[in-house]
CSV table of C-alpha atoms and ligand atoms in Angstrom, one decimal:
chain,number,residue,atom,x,y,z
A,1,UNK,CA,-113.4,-19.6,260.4
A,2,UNK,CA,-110.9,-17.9,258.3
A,3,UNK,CA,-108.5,-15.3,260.1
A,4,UNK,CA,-107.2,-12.0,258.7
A,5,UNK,CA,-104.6,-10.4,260.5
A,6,UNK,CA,-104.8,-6.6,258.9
A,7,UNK,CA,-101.8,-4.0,259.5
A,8,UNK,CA,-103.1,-0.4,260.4
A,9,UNK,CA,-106.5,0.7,262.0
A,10,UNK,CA,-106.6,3.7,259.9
A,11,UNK,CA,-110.0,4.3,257.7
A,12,UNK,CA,-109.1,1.5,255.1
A,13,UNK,CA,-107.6,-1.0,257.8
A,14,UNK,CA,-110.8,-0.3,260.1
A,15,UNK,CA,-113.1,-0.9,257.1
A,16,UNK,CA,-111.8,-3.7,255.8
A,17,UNK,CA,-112.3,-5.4,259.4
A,18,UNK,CA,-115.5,-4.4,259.2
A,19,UNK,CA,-116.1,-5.9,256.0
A,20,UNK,CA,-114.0,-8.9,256.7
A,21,UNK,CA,-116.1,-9.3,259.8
A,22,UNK,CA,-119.5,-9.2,258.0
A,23,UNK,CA,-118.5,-12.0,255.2
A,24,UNK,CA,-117.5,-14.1,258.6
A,25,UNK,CA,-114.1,-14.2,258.4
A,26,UNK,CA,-112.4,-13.2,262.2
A,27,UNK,CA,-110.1,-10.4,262.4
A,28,UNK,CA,-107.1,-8.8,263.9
A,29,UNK,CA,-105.8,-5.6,264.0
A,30,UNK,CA,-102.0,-4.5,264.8
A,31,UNK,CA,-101.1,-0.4,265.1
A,32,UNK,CA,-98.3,1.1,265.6
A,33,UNK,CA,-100.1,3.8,267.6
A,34,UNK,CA,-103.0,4.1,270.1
A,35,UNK,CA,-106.4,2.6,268.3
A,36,UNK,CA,-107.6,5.5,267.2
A,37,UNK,CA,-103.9,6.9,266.5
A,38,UNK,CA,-104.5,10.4,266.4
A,39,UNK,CA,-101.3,10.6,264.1
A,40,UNK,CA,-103.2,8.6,261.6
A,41,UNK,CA,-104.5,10.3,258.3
A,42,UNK,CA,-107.8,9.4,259.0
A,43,UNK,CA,-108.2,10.9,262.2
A,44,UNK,CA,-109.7,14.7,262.0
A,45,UNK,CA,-113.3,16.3,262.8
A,46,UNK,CA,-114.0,15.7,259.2
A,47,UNK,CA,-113.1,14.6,255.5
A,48,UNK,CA,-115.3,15.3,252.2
A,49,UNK,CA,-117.2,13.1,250.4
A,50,UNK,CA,-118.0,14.9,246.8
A,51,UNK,CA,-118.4,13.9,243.5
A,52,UNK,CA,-116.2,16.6,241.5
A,53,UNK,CA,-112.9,15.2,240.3
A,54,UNK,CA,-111.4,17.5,237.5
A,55,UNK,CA,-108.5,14.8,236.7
A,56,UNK,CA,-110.1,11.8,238.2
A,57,UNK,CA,-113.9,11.2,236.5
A,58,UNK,CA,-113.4,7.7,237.6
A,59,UNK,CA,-113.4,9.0,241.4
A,60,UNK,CA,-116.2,11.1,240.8
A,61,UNK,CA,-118.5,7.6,238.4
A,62,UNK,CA,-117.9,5.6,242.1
A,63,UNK,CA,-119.3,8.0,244.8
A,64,UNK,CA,-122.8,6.6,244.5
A,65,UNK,CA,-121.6,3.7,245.3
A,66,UNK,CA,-118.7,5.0,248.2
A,67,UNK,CA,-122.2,7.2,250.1
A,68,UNK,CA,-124.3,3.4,249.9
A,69,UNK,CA,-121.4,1.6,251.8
A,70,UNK,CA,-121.2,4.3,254.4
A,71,UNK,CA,-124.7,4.0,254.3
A,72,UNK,CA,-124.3,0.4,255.4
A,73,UNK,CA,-121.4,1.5,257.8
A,74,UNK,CA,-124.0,3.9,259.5
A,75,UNK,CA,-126.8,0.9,259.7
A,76,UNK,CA,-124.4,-1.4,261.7
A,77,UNK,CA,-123.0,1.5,263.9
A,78,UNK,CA,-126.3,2.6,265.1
A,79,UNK,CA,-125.4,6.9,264.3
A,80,UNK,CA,-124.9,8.4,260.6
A,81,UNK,CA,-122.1,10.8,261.1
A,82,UNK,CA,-122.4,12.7,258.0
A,83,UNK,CA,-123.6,16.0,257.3
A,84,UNK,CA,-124.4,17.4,253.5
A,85,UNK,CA,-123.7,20.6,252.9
A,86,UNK,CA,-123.6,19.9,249.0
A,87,UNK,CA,-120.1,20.8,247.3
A,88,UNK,CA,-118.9,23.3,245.3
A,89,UNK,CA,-116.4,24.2,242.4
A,90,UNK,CA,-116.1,27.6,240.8
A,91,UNK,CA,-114.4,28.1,237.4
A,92,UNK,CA,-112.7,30.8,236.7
A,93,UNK,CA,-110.8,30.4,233.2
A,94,UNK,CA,-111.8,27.4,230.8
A,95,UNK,CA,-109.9,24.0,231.4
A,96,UNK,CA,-109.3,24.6,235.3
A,97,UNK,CA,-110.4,22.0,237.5
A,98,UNK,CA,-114.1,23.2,237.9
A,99,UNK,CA,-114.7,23.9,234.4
A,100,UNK,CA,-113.3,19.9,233.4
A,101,UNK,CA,-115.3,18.5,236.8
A,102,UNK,CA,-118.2,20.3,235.1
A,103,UNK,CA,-117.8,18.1,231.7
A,104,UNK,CA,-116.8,14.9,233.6
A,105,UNK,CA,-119.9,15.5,235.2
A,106,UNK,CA,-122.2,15.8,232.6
A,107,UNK,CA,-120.6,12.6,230.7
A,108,UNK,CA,-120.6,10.4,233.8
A,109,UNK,CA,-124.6,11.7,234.8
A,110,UNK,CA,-123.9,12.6,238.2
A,111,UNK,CA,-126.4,14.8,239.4
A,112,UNK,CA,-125.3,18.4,239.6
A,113,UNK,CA,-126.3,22.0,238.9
A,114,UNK,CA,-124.2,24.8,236.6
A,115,UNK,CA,-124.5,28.4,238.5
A,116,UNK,CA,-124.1,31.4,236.5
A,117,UNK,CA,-122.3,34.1,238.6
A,118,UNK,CA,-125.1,36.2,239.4
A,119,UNK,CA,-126.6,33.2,240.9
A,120,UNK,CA,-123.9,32.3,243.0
A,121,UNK,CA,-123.8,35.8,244.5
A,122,UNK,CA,-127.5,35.1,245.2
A,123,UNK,CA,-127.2,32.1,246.6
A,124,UNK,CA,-123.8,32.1,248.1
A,125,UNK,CA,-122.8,35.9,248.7
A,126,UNK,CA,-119.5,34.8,251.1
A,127,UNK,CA,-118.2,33.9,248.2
A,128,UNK,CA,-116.9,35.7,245.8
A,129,UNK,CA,-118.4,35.9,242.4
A,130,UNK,CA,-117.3,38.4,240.3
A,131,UNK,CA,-114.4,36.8,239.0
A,132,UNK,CA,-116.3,33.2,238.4
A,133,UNK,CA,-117.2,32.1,235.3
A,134,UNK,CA,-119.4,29.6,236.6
A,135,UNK,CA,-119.9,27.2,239.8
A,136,UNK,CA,-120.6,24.0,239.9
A,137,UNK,CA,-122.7,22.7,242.5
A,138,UNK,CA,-123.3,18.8,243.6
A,139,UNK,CA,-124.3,16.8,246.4
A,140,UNK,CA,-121.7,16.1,249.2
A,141,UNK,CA,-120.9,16.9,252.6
A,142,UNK,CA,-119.1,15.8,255.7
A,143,UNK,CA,-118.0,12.8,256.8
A,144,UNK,CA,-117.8,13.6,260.8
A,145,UNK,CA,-114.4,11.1,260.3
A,146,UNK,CA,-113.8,10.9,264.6
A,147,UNK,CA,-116.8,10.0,264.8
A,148,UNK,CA,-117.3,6.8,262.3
A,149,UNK,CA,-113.9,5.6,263.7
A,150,UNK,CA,-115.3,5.7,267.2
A,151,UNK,CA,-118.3,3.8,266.1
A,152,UNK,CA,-116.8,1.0,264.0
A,153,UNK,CA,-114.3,0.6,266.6
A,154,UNK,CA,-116.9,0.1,268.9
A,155,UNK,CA,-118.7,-2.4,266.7
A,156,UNK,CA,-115.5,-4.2,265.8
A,157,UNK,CA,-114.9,-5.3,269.2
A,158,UNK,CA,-118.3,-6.2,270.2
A,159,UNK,CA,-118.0,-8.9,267.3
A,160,UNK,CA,-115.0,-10.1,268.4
A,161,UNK,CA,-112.4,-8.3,266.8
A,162,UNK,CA,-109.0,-8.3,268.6
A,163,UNK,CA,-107.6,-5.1,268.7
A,164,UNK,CA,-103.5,-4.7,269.3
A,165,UNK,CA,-102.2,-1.4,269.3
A,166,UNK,CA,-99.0,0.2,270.3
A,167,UNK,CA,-97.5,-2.7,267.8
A,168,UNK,CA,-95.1,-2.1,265.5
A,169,UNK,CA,-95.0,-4.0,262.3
A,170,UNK,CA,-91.0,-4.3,261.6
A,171,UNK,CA,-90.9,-6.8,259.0
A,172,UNK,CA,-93.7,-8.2,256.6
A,173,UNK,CA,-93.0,-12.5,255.0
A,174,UNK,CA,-95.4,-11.6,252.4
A,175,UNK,CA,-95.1,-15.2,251.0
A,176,UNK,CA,-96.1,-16.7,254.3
A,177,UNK,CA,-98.4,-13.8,255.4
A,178,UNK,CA,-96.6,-13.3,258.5
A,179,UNK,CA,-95.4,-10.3,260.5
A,180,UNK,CA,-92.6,-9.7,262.7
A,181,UNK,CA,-93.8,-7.2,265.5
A,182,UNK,CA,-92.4,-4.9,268.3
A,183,UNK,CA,-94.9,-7.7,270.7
A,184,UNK,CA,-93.9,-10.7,268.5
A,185,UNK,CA,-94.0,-13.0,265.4
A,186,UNK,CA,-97.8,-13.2,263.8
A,187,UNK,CA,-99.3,-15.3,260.9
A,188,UNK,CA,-103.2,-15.5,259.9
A,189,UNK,CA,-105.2,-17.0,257.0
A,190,UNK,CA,-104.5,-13.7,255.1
A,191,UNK,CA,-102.3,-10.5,255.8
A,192,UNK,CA,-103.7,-7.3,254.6
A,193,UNK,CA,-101.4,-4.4,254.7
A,194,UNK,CA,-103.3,-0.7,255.1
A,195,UNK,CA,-100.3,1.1,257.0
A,196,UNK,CA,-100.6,4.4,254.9
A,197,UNK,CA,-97.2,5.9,255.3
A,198,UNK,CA,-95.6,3.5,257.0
A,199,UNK,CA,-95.9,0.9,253.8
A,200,UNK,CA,-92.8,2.3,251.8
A,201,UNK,CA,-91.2,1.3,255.4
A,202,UNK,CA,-92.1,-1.8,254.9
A,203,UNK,CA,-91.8,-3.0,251.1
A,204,UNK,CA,-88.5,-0.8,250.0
A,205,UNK,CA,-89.9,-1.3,246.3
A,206,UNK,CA,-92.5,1.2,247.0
A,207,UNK,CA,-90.5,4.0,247.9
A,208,UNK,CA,-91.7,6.1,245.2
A,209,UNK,CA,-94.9,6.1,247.3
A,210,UNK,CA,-94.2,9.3,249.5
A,211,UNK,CA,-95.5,10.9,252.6
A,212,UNK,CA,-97.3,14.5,252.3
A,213,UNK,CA,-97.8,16.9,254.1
A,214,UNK,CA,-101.2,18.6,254.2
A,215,UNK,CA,-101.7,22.1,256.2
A,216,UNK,CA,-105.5,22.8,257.7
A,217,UNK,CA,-106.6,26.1,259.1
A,218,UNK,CA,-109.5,25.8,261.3
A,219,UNK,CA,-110.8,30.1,261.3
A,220,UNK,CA,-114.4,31.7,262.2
A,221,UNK,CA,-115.3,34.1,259.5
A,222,UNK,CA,-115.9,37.7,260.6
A,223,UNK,CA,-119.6,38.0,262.1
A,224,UNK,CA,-121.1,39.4,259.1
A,225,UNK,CA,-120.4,36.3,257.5
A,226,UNK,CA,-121.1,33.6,260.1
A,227,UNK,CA,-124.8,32.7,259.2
A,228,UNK,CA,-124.2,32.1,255.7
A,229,UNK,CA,-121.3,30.1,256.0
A,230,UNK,CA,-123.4,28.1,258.9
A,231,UNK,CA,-125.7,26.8,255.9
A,232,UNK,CA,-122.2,27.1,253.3
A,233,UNK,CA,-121.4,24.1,251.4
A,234,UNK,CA,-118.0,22.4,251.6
A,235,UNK,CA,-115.4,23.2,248.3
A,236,UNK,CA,-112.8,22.1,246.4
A,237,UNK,CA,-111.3,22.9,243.2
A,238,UNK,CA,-111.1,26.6,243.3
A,239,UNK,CA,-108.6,29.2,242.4
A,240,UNK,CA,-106.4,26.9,239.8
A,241,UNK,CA,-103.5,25.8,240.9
A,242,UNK,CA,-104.1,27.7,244.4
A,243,UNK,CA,-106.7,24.1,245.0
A,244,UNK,CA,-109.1,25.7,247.7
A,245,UNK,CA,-110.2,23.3,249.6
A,246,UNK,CA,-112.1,22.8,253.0
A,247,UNK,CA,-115.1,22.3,254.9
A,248,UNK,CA,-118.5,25.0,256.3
A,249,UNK,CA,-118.5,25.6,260.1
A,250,UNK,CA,-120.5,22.5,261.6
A,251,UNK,CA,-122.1,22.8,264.9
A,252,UNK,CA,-118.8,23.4,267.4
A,253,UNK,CA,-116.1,22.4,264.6
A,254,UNK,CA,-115.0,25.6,263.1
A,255,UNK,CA,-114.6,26.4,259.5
A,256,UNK,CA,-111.8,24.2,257.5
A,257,UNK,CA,-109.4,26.1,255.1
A,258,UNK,CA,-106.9,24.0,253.0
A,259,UNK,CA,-105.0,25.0,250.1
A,260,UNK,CA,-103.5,22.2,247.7
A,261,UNK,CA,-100.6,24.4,246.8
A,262,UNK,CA,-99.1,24.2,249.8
A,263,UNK,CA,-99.2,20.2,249.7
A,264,UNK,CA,-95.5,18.9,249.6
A,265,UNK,CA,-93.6,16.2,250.6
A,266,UNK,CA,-92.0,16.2,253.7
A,267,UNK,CA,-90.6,14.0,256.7
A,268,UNK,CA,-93.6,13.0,258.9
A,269,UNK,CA,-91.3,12.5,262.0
A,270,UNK,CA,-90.0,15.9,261.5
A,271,UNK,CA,-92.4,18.1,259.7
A,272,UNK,CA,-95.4,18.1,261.8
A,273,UNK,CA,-95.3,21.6,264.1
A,274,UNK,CA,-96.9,24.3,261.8
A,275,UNK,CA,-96.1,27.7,262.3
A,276,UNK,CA,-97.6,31.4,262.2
A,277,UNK,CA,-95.9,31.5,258.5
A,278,UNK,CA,-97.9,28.0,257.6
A,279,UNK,CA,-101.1,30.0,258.6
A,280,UNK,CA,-100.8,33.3,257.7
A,281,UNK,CA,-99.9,31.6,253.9
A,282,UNK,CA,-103.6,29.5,253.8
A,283,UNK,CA,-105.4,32.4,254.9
A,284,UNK,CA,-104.1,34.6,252.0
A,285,UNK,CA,-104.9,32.6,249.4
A,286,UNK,CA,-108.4,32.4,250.4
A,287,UNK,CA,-108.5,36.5,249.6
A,288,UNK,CA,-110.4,37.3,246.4
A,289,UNK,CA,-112.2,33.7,246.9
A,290,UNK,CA,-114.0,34.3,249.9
A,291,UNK,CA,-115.5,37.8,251.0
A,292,UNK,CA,-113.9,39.1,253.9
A,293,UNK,CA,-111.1,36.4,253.9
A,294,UNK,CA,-108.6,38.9,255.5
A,295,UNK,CA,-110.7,39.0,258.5
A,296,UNK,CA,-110.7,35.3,258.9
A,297,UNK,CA,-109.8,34.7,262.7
A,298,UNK,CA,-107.5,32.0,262.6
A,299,UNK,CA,-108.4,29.2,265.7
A,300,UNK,CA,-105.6,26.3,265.0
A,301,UNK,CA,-103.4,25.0,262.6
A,302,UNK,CA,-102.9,21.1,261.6
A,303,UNK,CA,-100.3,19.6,259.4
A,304,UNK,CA,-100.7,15.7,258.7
A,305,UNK,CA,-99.6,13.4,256.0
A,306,UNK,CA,-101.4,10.9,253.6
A,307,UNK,CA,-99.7,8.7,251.1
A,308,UNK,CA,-99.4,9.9,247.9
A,309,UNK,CA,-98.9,7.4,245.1
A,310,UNK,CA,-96.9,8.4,242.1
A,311,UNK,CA,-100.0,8.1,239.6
A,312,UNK,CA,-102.4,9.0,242.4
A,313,UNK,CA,-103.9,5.9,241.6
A,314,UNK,CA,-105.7,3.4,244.7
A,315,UNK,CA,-104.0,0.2,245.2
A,316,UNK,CA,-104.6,-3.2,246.1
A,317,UNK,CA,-101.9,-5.9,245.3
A,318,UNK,CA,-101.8,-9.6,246.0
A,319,UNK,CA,-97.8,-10.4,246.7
A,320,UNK,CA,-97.8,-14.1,247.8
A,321,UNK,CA,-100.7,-14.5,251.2
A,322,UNK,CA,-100.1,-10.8,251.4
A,323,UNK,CA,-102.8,-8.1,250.1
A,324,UNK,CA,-101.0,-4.5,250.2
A,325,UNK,CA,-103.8,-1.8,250.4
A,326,UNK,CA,-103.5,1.8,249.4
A,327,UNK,CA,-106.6,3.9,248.6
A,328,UNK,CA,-105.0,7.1,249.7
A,329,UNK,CA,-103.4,9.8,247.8
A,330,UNK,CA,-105.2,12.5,249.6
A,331,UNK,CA,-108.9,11.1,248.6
A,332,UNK,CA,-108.9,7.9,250.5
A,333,UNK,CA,-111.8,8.5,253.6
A,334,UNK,CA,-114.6,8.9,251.3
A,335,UNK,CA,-113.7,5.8,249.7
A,336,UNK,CA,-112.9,4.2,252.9
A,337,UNK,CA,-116.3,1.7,253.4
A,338,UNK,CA,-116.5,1.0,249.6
A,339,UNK,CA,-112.8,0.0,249.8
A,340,UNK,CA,-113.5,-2.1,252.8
A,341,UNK,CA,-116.3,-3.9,251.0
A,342,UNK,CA,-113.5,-4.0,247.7
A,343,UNK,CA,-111.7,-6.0,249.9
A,344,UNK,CA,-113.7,-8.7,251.4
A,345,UNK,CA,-115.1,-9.0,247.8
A,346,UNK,CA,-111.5,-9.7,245.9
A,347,UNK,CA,-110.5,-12.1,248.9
A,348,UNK,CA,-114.1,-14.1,248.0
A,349,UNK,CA,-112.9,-14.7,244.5
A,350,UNK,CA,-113.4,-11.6,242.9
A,351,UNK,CA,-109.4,-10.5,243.4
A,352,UNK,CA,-108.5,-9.8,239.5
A,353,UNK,CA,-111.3,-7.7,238.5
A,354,UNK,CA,-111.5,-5.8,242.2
A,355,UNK,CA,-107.6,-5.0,241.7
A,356,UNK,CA,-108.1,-3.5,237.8
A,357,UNK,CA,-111.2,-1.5,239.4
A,358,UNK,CA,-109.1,0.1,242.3
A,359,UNK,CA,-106.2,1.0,240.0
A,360,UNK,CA,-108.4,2.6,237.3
A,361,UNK,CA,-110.3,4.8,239.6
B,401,LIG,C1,-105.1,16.9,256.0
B,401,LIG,C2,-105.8,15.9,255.2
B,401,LIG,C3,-107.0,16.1,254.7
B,401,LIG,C4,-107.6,15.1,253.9
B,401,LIG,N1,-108.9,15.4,253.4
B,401,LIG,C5,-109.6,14.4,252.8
B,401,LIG,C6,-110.9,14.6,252.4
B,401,LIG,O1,-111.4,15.7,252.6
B,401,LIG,N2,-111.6,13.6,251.8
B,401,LIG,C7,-111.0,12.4,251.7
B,401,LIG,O2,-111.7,11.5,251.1
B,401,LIG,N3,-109.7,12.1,252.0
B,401,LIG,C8,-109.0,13.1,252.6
B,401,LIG,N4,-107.7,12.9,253.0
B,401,LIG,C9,-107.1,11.6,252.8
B,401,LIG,C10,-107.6,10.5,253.7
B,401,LIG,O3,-107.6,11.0,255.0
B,401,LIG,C11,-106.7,9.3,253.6
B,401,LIG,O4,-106.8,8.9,252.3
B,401,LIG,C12,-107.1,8.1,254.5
B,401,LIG,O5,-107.4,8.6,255.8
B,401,LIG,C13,-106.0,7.1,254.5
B,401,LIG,O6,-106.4,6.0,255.3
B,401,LIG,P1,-105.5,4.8,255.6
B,401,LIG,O7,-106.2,3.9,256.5
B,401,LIG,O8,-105.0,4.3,254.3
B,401,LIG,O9,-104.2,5.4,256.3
B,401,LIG,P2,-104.0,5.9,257.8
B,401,LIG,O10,-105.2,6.6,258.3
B,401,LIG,O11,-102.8,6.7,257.9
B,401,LIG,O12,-103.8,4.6,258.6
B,401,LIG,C14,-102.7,3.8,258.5
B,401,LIG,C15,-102.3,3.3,259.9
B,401,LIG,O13,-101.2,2.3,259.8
B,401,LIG,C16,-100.4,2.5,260.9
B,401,LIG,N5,-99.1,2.0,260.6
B,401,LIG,C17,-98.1,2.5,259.7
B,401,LIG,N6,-97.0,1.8,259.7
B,401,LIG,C18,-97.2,0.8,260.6
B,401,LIG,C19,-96.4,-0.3,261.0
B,401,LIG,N7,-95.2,-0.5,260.6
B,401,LIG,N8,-96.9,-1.2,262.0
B,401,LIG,C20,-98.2,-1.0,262.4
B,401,LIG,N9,-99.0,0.0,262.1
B,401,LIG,C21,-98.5,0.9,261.1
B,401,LIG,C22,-100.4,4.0,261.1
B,401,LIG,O14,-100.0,4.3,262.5
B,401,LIG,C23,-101.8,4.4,260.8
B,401,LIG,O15,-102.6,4.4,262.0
B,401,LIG,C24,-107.0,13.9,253.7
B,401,LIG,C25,-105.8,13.6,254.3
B,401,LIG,C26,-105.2,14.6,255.1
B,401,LIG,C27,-103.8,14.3,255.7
């Protein structure tokens, strides 16, 4: 049987396992952290799986295909933790991101509907319409991402993967495929680097690959408000360059507020407290988006980091028995299964055409 030995048990390294697994190859894992690692950017209550993609159409053509390998995911793990809530963009001058999604939409035939304002006021009234131009509504939801790590986890080892955590990766031979580790030298058929941040660590050439940090609110909205935004859909794209983002209330997880503006490189050993400031600044840009948003009652705050590639491009590069994977860049959960499957399929023979796909996403 062939052996993998893959670097990270984040969403792409735990995917790619299971994937590995399932084409009958065996499969180690080596983390830095605890397995889950709470630190990792995959780990959260949730992550959204949508189709609009204002800059990215080729994002937006693949999640068919990213919701039928979590699909497959769900069938092995026994549980689908997903919820759709559907997803929405609102446009409010031509040639912002919603108003592009909208076209890139409509070219690539992904099912969506086109909601005048008074419409959205029916429909939605939390939100605020009177400044929209239009919003654009598609399927989508939540993928509950605790959850599907817990459950692939669980299936991984009951098929016999071997699980190593609390194991540095110092130094990567990527001619040889071998690792030099905090618990040792290791070699296997094929290495497969997924170490999210910690890859410009590891290969010095990709330093223009760089850590960001991303601020979450989780808030209750005032009382009035609660039972609409209990059946609310999740968001993106809204207020320009402000980048609204986040997720409804689902069951006990509160309500999710990002803000893409306040995205920015910074040092994840350093920059991980969040303060009242940090808060108080994701809140206010919600006002005029969200009725009421200036009695949003903040719960927590979370900062964390994905990777963010300089074209925002995924990656997935052969460098001697060494495949480096990076299908990040802020997107990279909802991709996570399909990139999994990406995987096992280039290492089958497919490697060439699998590589072009990732990059042109
Ligand atoms: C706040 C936030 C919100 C996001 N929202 C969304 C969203 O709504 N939808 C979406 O699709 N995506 C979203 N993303 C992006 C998504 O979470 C990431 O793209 C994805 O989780 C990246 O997975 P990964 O496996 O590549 O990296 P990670 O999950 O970071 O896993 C990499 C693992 O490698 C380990 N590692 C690093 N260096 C070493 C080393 N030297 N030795 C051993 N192990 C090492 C790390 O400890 C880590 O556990 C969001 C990201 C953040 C931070």
């Amino acid at each position: 049987m062939t052996k993998a030995l893959i670097v990270g048990a984040g969403i792409n390294g735990l995917c790619t396992a299971w994937a590995l697994l399932r084409a009958g190859w065996q499969v180690q894992i080596v983390e830095d952290g605890p397995i889950p690692n709470p630190l990792s950017a995959s780990w959260d209550y949730h992550r959204i799986i949508r189709p609009h993609y204002a800059a990215f159409p080729g994002y937006g053509a693949r999640i068919g295909a990213a919701h039928a390998a979590w699909e497959a995911v769900f069938a092995d793990i026994g549980s689908a933790p997903y919820v759709e809530t559907g997803a929405i963009s609102i446009s409010h001058q031509e040639g912002d991101p919603a108003d592009i999604s909208a076209r890139s939409l409509a070219e690539t035939g992904v099912a969506h509907e086109v909601l005048a304002p008074e419409e959205l006021e029916k429909r939605f009234p939390m939100i605020e319409s009177s400044t929209a131009r239009f919003a654009l509504l598609s399927g989508g939801g939540a993928l509950l991402a605790d959850q599907i790590i817990t459950g692939l986890l669980r299936w991984l080892v009951a098929r016999g993967a071997v699980l190593v955590p609390q194991c540095r990766v110092l130094a990567v031979d990527t001619a040889r495929g071998a690792i030099s580790t905090t618990q040792g030298a290791m070699q296997a058929d094929q290495l497969i680097v997924a170490a999210g941040i910690g890859l410009p660590g590891l290969f010095p050439d990709m330093a223009a690959f760089t850590p960001r940090r991303s601020l979450v609110v989780y808030a209750d909205p005032p009382p009035h408000w609660q039972a609409a935004w209990a059946s609310g859909p999740c968001w993106t794209g809204i207020g320009g360059d402000d980048d609204c983002w986040g997720i409804p209330p689902i069951g006990d997880i509160p309500m999710k507020l990002g803000l893409g503006r306040l995205s920015r490189v910074a040092n994840p050993q350093f920059d991980r407290p969040t303060s009242a400031a940090d808060t108080a600044e994701i809140l206010a840009g919600y006002i005029g988006i969200f009725k009421d948003a200036e009695a949003f009652r903040p719960r927590f705050t979370l900062a964390n980091f994905y990777l963010m590639a300089p074209d925002e491009r995924f990656l997935l590069q052969r460098r001697g028995e060494t495949l480096v994977l990076t299908a990040d860049s802020g997107h990279g959960f909802k991709f996570g299964a399909l990139t999994g499957l990406d995987v096992a399929a280039a290492l089958a023979g497919d490697e060439a055409a699998i590589m072009q796909r990732l990059a042109g996403y």
